[in-house]
XYZ file of C-alpha atoms in Angstrom:
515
model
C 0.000 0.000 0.000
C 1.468 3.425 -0.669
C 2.335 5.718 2.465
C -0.304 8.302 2.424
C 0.815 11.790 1.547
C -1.000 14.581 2.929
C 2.079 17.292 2.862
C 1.732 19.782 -0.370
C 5.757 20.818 -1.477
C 6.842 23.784 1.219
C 6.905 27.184 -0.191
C 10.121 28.350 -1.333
C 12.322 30.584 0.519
C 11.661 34.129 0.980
C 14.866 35.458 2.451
C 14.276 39.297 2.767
C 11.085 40.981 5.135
C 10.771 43.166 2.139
C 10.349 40.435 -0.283
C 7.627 38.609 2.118
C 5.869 41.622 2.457
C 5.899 42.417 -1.666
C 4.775 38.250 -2.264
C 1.787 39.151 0.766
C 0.535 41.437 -1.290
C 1.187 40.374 -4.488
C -0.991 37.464 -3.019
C -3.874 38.834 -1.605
C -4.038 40.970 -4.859
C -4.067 37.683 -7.048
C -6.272 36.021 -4.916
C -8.804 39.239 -5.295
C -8.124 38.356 -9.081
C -8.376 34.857 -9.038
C -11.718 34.774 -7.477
C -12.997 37.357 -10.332
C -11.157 35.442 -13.267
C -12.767 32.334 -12.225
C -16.095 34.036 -11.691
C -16.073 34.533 -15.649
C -14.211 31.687 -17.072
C -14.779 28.987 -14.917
C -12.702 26.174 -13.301
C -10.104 26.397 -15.485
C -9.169 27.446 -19.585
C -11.777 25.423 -21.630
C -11.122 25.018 -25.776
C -14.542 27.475 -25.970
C -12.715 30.455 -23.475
C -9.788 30.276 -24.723
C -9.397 33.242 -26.999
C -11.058 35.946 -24.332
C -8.839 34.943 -21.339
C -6.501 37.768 -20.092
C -4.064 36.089 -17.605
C -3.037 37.105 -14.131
C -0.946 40.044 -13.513
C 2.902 39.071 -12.514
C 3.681 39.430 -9.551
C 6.785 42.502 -10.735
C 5.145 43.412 -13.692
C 1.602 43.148 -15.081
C 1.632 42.108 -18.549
C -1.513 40.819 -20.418
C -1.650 38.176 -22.436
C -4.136 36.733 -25.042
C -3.967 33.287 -25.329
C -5.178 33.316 -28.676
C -2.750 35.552 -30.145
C 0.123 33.918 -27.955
C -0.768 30.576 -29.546
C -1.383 31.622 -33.246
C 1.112 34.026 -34.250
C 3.228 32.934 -36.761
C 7.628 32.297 -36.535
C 9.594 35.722 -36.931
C 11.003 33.471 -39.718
C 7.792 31.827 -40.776
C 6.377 32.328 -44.373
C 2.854 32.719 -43.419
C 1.943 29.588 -45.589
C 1.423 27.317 -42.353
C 0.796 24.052 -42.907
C 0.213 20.873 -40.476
C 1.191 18.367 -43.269
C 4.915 16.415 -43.558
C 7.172 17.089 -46.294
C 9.376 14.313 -47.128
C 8.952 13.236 -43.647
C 10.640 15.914 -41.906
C 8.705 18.570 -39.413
C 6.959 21.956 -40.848
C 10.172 23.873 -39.107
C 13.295 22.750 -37.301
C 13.429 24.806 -33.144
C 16.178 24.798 -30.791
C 19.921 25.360 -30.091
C 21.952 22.250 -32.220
C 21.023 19.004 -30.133
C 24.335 17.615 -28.607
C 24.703 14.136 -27.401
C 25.111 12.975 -24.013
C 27.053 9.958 -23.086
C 28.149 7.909 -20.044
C 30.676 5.523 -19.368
C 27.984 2.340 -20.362
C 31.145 -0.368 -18.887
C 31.063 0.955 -15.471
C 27.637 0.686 -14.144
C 27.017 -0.262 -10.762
C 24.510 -1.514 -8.256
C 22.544 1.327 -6.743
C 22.132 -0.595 -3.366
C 25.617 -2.265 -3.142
C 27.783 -0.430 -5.281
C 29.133 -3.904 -6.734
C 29.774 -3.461 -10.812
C 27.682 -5.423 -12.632
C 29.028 -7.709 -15.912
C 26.338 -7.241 -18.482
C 27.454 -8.624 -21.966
C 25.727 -6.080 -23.780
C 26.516 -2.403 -22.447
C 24.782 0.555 -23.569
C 23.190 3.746 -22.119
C 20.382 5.177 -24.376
C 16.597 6.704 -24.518
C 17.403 8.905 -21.331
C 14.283 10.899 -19.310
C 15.663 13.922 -16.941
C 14.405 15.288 -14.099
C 15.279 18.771 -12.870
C 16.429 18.954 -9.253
C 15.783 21.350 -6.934
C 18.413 24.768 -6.311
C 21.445 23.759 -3.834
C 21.036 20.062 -4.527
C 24.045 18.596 -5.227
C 23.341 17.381 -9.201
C 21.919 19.886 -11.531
C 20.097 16.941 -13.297
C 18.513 13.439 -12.490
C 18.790 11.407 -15.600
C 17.650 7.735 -15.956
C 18.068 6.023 -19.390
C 18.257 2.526 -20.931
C 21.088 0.525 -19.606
C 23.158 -2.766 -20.527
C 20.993 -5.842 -21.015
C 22.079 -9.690 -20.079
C 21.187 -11.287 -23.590
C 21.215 -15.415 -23.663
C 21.628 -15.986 -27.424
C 21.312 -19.739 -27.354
C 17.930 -19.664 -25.147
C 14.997 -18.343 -27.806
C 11.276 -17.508 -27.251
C 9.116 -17.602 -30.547
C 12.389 -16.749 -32.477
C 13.344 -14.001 -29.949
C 16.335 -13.241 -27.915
C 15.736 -14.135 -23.953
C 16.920 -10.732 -22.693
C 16.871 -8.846 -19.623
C 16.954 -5.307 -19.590
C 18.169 -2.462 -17.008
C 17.360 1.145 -16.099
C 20.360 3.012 -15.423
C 20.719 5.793 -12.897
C 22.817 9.165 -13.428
C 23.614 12.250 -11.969
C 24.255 15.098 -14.256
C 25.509 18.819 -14.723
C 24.090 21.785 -16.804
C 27.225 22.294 -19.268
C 27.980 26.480 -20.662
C 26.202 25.461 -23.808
C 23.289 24.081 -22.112
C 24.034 20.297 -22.133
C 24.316 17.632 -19.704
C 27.890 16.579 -18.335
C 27.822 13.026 -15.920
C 29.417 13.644 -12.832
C 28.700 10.609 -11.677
C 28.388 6.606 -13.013
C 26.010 4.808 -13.858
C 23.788 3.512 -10.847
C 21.706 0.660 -11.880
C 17.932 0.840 -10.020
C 16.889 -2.021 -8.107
C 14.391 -2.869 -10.429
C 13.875 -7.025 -10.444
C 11.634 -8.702 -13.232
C 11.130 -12.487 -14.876
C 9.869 -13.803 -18.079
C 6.137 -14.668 -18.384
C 3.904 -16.916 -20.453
C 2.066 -14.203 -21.454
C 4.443 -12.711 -23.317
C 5.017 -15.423 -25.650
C 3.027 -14.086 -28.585
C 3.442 -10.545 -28.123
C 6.613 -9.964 -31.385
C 9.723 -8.736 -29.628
C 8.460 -8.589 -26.070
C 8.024 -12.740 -26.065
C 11.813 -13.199 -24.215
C 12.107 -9.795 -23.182
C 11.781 -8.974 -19.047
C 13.098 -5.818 -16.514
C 12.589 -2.360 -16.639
C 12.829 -0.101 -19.104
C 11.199 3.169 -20.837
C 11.880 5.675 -17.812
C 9.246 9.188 -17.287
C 10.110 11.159 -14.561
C 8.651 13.513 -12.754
C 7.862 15.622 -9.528
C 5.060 14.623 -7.410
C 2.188 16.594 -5.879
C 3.509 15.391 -2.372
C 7.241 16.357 -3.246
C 8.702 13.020 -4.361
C 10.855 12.452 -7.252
C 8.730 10.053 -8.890
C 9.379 7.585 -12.227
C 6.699 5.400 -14.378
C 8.541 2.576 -16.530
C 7.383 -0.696 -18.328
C 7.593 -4.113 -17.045
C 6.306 -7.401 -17.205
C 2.637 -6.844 -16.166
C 1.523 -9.325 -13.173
C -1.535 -10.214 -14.932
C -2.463 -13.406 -17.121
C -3.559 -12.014 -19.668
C -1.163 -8.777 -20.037
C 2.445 -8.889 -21.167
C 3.835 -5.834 -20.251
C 2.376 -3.164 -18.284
C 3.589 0.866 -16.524
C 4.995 0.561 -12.507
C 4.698 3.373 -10.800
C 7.954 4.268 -8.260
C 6.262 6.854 -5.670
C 9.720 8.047 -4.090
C 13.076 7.199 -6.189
C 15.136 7.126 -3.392
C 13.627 3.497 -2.373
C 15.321 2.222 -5.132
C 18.231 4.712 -5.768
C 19.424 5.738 -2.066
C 22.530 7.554 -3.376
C 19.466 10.432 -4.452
C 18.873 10.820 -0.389
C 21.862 12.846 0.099
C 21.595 14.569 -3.327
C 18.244 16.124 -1.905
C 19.383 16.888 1.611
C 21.269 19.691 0.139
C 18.838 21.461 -1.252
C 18.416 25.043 -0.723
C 14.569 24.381 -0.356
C 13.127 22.810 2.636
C 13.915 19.290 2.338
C 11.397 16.808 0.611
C 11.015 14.657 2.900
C 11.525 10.643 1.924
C 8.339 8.661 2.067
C 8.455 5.798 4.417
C 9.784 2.987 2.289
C 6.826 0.847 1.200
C 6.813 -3.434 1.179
C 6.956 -2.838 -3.076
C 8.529 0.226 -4.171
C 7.011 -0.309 -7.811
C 3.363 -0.737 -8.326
C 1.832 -1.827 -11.241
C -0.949 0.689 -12.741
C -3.428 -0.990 -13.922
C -6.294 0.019 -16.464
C -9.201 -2.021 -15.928
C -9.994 -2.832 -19.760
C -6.048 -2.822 -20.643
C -4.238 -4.400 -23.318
C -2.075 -7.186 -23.873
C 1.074 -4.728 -23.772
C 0.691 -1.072 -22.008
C 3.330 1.416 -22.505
C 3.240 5.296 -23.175
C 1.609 6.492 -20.262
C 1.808 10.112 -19.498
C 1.607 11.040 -15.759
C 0.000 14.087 -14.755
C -1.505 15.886 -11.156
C -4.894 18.407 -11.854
C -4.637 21.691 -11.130
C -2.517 24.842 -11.431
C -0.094 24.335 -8.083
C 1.077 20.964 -6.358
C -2.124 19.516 -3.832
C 0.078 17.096 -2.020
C -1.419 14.295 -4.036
C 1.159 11.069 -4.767
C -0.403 9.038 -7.135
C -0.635 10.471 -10.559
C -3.782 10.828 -12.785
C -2.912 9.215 -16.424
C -3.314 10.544 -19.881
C -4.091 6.962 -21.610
C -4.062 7.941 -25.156
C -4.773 11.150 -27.266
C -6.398 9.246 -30.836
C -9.158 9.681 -28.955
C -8.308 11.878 -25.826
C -8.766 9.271 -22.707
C -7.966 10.291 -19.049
C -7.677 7.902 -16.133
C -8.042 8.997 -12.730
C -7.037 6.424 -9.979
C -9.955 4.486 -8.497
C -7.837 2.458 -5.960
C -4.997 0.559 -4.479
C -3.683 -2.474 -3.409
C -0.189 -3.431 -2.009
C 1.352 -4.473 -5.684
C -1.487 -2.246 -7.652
C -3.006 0.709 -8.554
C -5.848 0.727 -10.463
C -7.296 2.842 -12.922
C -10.416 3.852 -14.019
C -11.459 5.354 -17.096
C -12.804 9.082 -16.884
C -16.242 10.175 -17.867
C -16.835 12.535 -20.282
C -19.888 13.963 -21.782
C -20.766 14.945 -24.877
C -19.265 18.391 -24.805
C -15.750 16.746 -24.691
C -13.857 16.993 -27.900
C -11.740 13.554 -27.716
C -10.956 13.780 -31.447
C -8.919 17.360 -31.531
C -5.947 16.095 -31.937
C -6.777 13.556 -34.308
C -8.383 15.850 -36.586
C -5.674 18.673 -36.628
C -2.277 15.829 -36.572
C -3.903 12.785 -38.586
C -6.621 14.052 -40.830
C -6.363 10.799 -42.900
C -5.408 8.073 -40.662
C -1.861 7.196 -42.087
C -0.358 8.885 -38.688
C 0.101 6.289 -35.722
C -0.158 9.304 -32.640
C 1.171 8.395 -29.429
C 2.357 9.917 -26.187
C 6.123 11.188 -25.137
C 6.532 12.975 -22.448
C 4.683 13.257 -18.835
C 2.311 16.551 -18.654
C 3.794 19.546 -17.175
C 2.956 22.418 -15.782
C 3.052 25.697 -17.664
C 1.752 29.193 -16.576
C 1.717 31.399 -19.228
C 3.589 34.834 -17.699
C 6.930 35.245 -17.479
C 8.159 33.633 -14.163
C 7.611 35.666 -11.126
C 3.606 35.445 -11.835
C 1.184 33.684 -9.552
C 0.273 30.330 -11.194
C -3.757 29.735 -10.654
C -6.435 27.867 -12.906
C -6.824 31.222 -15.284
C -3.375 31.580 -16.176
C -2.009 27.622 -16.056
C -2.327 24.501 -18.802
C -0.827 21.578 -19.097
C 1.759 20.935 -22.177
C 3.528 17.967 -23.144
C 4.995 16.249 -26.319
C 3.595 13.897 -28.402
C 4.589 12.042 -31.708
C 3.502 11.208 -35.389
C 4.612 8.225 -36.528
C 4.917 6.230 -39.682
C 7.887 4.165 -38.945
C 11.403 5.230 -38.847
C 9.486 8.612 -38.695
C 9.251 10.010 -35.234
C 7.807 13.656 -35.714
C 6.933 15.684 -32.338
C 4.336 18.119 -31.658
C 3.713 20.133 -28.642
C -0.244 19.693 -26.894
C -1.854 22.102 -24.379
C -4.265 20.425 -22.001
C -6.902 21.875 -19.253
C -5.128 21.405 -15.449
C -9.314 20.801 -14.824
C -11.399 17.918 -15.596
C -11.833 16.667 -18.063
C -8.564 17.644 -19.189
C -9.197 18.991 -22.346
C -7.001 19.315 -25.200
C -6.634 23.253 -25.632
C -4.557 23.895 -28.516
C -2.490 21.512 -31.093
C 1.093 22.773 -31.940
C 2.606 22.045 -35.698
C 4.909 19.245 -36.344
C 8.752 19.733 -36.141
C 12.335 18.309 -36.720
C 15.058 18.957 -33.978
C 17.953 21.376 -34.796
C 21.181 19.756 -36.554
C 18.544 16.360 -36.705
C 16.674 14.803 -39.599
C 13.642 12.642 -39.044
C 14.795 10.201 -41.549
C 16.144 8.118 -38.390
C 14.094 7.359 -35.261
C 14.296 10.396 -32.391
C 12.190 8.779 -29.600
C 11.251 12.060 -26.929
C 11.310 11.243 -23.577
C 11.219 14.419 -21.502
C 11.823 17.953 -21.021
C 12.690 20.043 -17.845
C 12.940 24.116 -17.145
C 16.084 26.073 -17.734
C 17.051 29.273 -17.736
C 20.339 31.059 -18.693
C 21.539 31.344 -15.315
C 21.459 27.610 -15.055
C 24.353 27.957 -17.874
C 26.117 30.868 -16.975
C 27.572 31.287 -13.724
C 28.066 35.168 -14.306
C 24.172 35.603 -14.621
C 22.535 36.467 -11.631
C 20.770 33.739 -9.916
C 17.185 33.885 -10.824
C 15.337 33.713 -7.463
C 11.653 34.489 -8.672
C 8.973 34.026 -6.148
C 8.280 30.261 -7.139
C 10.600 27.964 -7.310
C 8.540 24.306 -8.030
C 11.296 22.061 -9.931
C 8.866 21.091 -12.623
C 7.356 24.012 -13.377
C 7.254 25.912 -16.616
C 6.972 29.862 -17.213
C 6.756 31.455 -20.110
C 10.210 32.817 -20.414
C 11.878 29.540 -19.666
C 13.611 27.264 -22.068
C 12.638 23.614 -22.176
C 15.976 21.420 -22.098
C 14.343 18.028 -24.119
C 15.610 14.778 -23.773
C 15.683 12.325 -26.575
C 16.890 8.743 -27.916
C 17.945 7.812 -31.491
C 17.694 4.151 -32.831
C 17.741 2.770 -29.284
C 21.302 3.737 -29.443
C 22.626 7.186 -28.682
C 20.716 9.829 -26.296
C 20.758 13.556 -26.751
C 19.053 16.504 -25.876
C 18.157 20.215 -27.044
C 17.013 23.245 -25.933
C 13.997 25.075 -26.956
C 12.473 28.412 -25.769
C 8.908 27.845 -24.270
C 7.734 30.492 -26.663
C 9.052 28.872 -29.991
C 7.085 26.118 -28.865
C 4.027 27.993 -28.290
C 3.619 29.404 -31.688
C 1.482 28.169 -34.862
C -0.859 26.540 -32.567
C -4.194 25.907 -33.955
C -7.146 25.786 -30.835
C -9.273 22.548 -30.669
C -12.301 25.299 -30.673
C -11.354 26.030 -34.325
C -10.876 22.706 -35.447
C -13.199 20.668 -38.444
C -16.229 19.358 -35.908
C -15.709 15.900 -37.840
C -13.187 13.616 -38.753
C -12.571 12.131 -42.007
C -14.667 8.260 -42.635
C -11.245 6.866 -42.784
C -10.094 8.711 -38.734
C -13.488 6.776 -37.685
C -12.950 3.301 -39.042
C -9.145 4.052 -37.209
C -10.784 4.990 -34.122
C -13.228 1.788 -34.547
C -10.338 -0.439 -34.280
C -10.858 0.537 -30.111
C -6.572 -0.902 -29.855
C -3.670 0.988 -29.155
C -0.773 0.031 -31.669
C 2.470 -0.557 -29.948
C 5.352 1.308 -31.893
C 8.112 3.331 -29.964
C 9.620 3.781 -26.619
């Protein structure tokens, strides 16, 4: 059973009376605000409200902002001719610094618990998820990727490869240039699985058992928390999403890291009998994977277990229904009629041809420059997503309500990584705040009022983590605003989809393709 959580993340630190007494009233003034924004726009931004909402004032400067016209203008280098359709397989424009590749020492891994090196005859460190770590902890950077897998080549399961896999542990820097440097080795997570009968007929899962596929992510009650696929402990499922509550019950070295912060310290969960629990959808499939982790509303509520984004071709939430010492489980999320579940289907795979699937967990994003007071008027959730006909992995940025139902809001165009080509397989795994002082140590320290690891403002930079060919792992930076424009709202969209998007939809299965 997982250890209740009723503590929300402390506030940050407010070291001057003068700075207390601004943030008071700064407060009370947004609260005043709050309560009137809500009055006329509801719980939340809704696909119908979008274009009239003017957000919150900022809490040193009072800029406002139409969402509309934030979302829809066009690239200072754009042609005007937008267009959500692939040309030779590569994105509509390429964003971002040049992507630079991040590498660890893949032949000196170790146990996280015993610190014993482990003799894998296949090394490798790829498809790595970040996490961004509070200021004054002793890493800049949590990453987890892929790590070396024990492969018995004489031992075969309907023509596959018995294999074990491993998820591999790293601490990293922020580099000048804005990439990430190891200062550490490779820890790998205490993360036991076994083969199982059900995966016999399931392609290239049948030998295949351990971890792998890493999403991390903040919790609501402070945690540093990870989803990753396993063998499921069902009959009839091969391979299903574990949720690990607190990382540092199965990466201790991370205790210490935290105990620095210059934060109040989030406090370690009690270590549970299973650190992993399965999450478990009650109609699931025979393999899960590609579940993106989110927690409603505008600021952290001290809840632990995530709600899930199932799949967005159709839009499907999943709020957690209840739990059991090795499960959680899931139940689907009602939505009425009003609910557009097709948005993003209609604006990113008019005709079908497009497999769409999830990347990255949802985050946070308040759209003022940071130093504003996130609330429900002001807040959405973005994540990526891809388009994929095989090698082609093309991303696209989503905005989502922080309110039931969780809404898709507005559909960003398709694009190709700087210094990348889609022509080879990018799988997109994450994507953390950064600013320039996190790069440049003669910047001033940027101490605006909040401080939540995970959370995105408007003038931040997204640092995105990716893998290529389930070999290498890079990552690039991206301003939050490039990423913002070009959007088309799900208000605006065609109100159906094409007779060949509903036989697709009809099919009622998920297709497994990509990390």
């Amino acid at each position: 059973m997982l250890p209740t959580a009723n503590h929300a993340l402390p506030p940050p630190r407010t070291p001057h009376r003068l700075s207390r007494l601004v943030i008071v009233v700064a407060s009370l003034a947004a609260f005043f605000v709050l309560v009137i924004t809500r009055s006329a726009v509801g719980d939340g931004i809704t696909s119908t409200t979008a274009a009239a909402i003017s957000l919150l004032p900022s809490t040193f400067r009072s800029p406002s902002v139409d969402l509309a016209a934030l979302l829809q203008q066009w690239p200072d280098d754009g042609d005007g001719g937008y267009d959500y359709s692939v040309e030779q397989g590569q994105g509509w424009r390429r964003l971002g610094w040049p992507a630079q590749e991040v590498t660890i020492n893949a032949t000196r891994v170790v146990d996280a618990r015993t610190g014993t090196q482990h003799e894998w005859n296949v090394p490798a460190a790829y498809n790595l998820a970040v996490l961004r770590l509070p200021a004054g902890a002793t890493w800049d950077v949590l990453g987890v990727a892929r790590g070396p897998s024990h492969v018995v080549r004489n031992f075969r399961i309907n023509n596959q490869n018995w294999q074990e896999r491993s998820l591999v542990a790293v601490g990293f820097r922020i580099t000048s240039n804005g990439g990430l440097e190891p200062v550490t080795d490779g820890y790998m997570l205490d993360l036991p699985g076994q083969p199982k009968d059900a995966c016999a007929f399931s392609g290239i899962w049948a030998g295949t058992f351990g971890p792998e596929d890493a999403r991390l992510f903040w919790t609501d009650a402070g945690t540093p928390g990870m989803t990753f696929g396993r063998v499921s402990l069902s009959p009839r499922t091969c391979r299903s999403v574990a949720f690990v509550a607190d990382l540092r019950n199965v990466f201790p070295e991370l205790i210490d890291v935290l105990a620095t912060t210059d934060l109040p310290l989030y406090h370690p969960l009690p270590s549970p009998a299973s650190p992993q629990l399965e999450m478990v959808r009650r109609n699931d499939s025979l393999v899960e994977k590609n579940w993106q982790a989110f927690y409603p509303g505008a600021t952290p509520s001290g809840q632990l277990v995530p709600h899930i984004h199932y799949s967005i071709d159709p839009v499907l939430p999943l709020k957690p229904a209840f739990e059991t010492s090795v499960q959680i489980v899931y139940d689907d999320m009602p939505l009425d009629s009003t609910t557009d579940q097709q948005c993003i289907a209609r604006l990113q795979n008019p005709d079908a041809h497009w497999h769409l699937h999830e990347a990255t967990p949802l985050h946070r994003l308040t759209l003022c420059n940071r130093g504003c007071v996130p609330h429900a008027g002001n807040t959405v959730f973005m994540s990526l997503s891809h388009a994929v006909i095989y090698p082609r992995y093309i991303r696209f940025l989503v905005l989502h309500n922080i309110t039931a139902p969780y809404n898709a809001i507005s559909i960003g165009p398709r694009f190709t990584f700087n210094n990348r080509t889609d022509d080879t397989p990018h799988y997109t795994l994450a994507m953390i705040p950064v600013r320039e002082s996190d790069m440049n140590a003669d910047e001033p320290q940027d101490e605006r009022a909040y401080d939540y690891p995970g959370h995105f403002f408007l003038d931040d930079q997204a640092l995105v983590s990716f893998g290529t060919v389930d070999e290498r792992m890079s990552v690039i930076r991206i301003p939050i605003a490039d990423l913002l424009r070009g959007h088309k709202l799900c208000k605006d969209a065609a109100p159906e989809p094409s007779q060949s998007q509903v036989e697709h939809d009809q099919l009622g299965k998920k297709p497994v393709i990509g990390a």
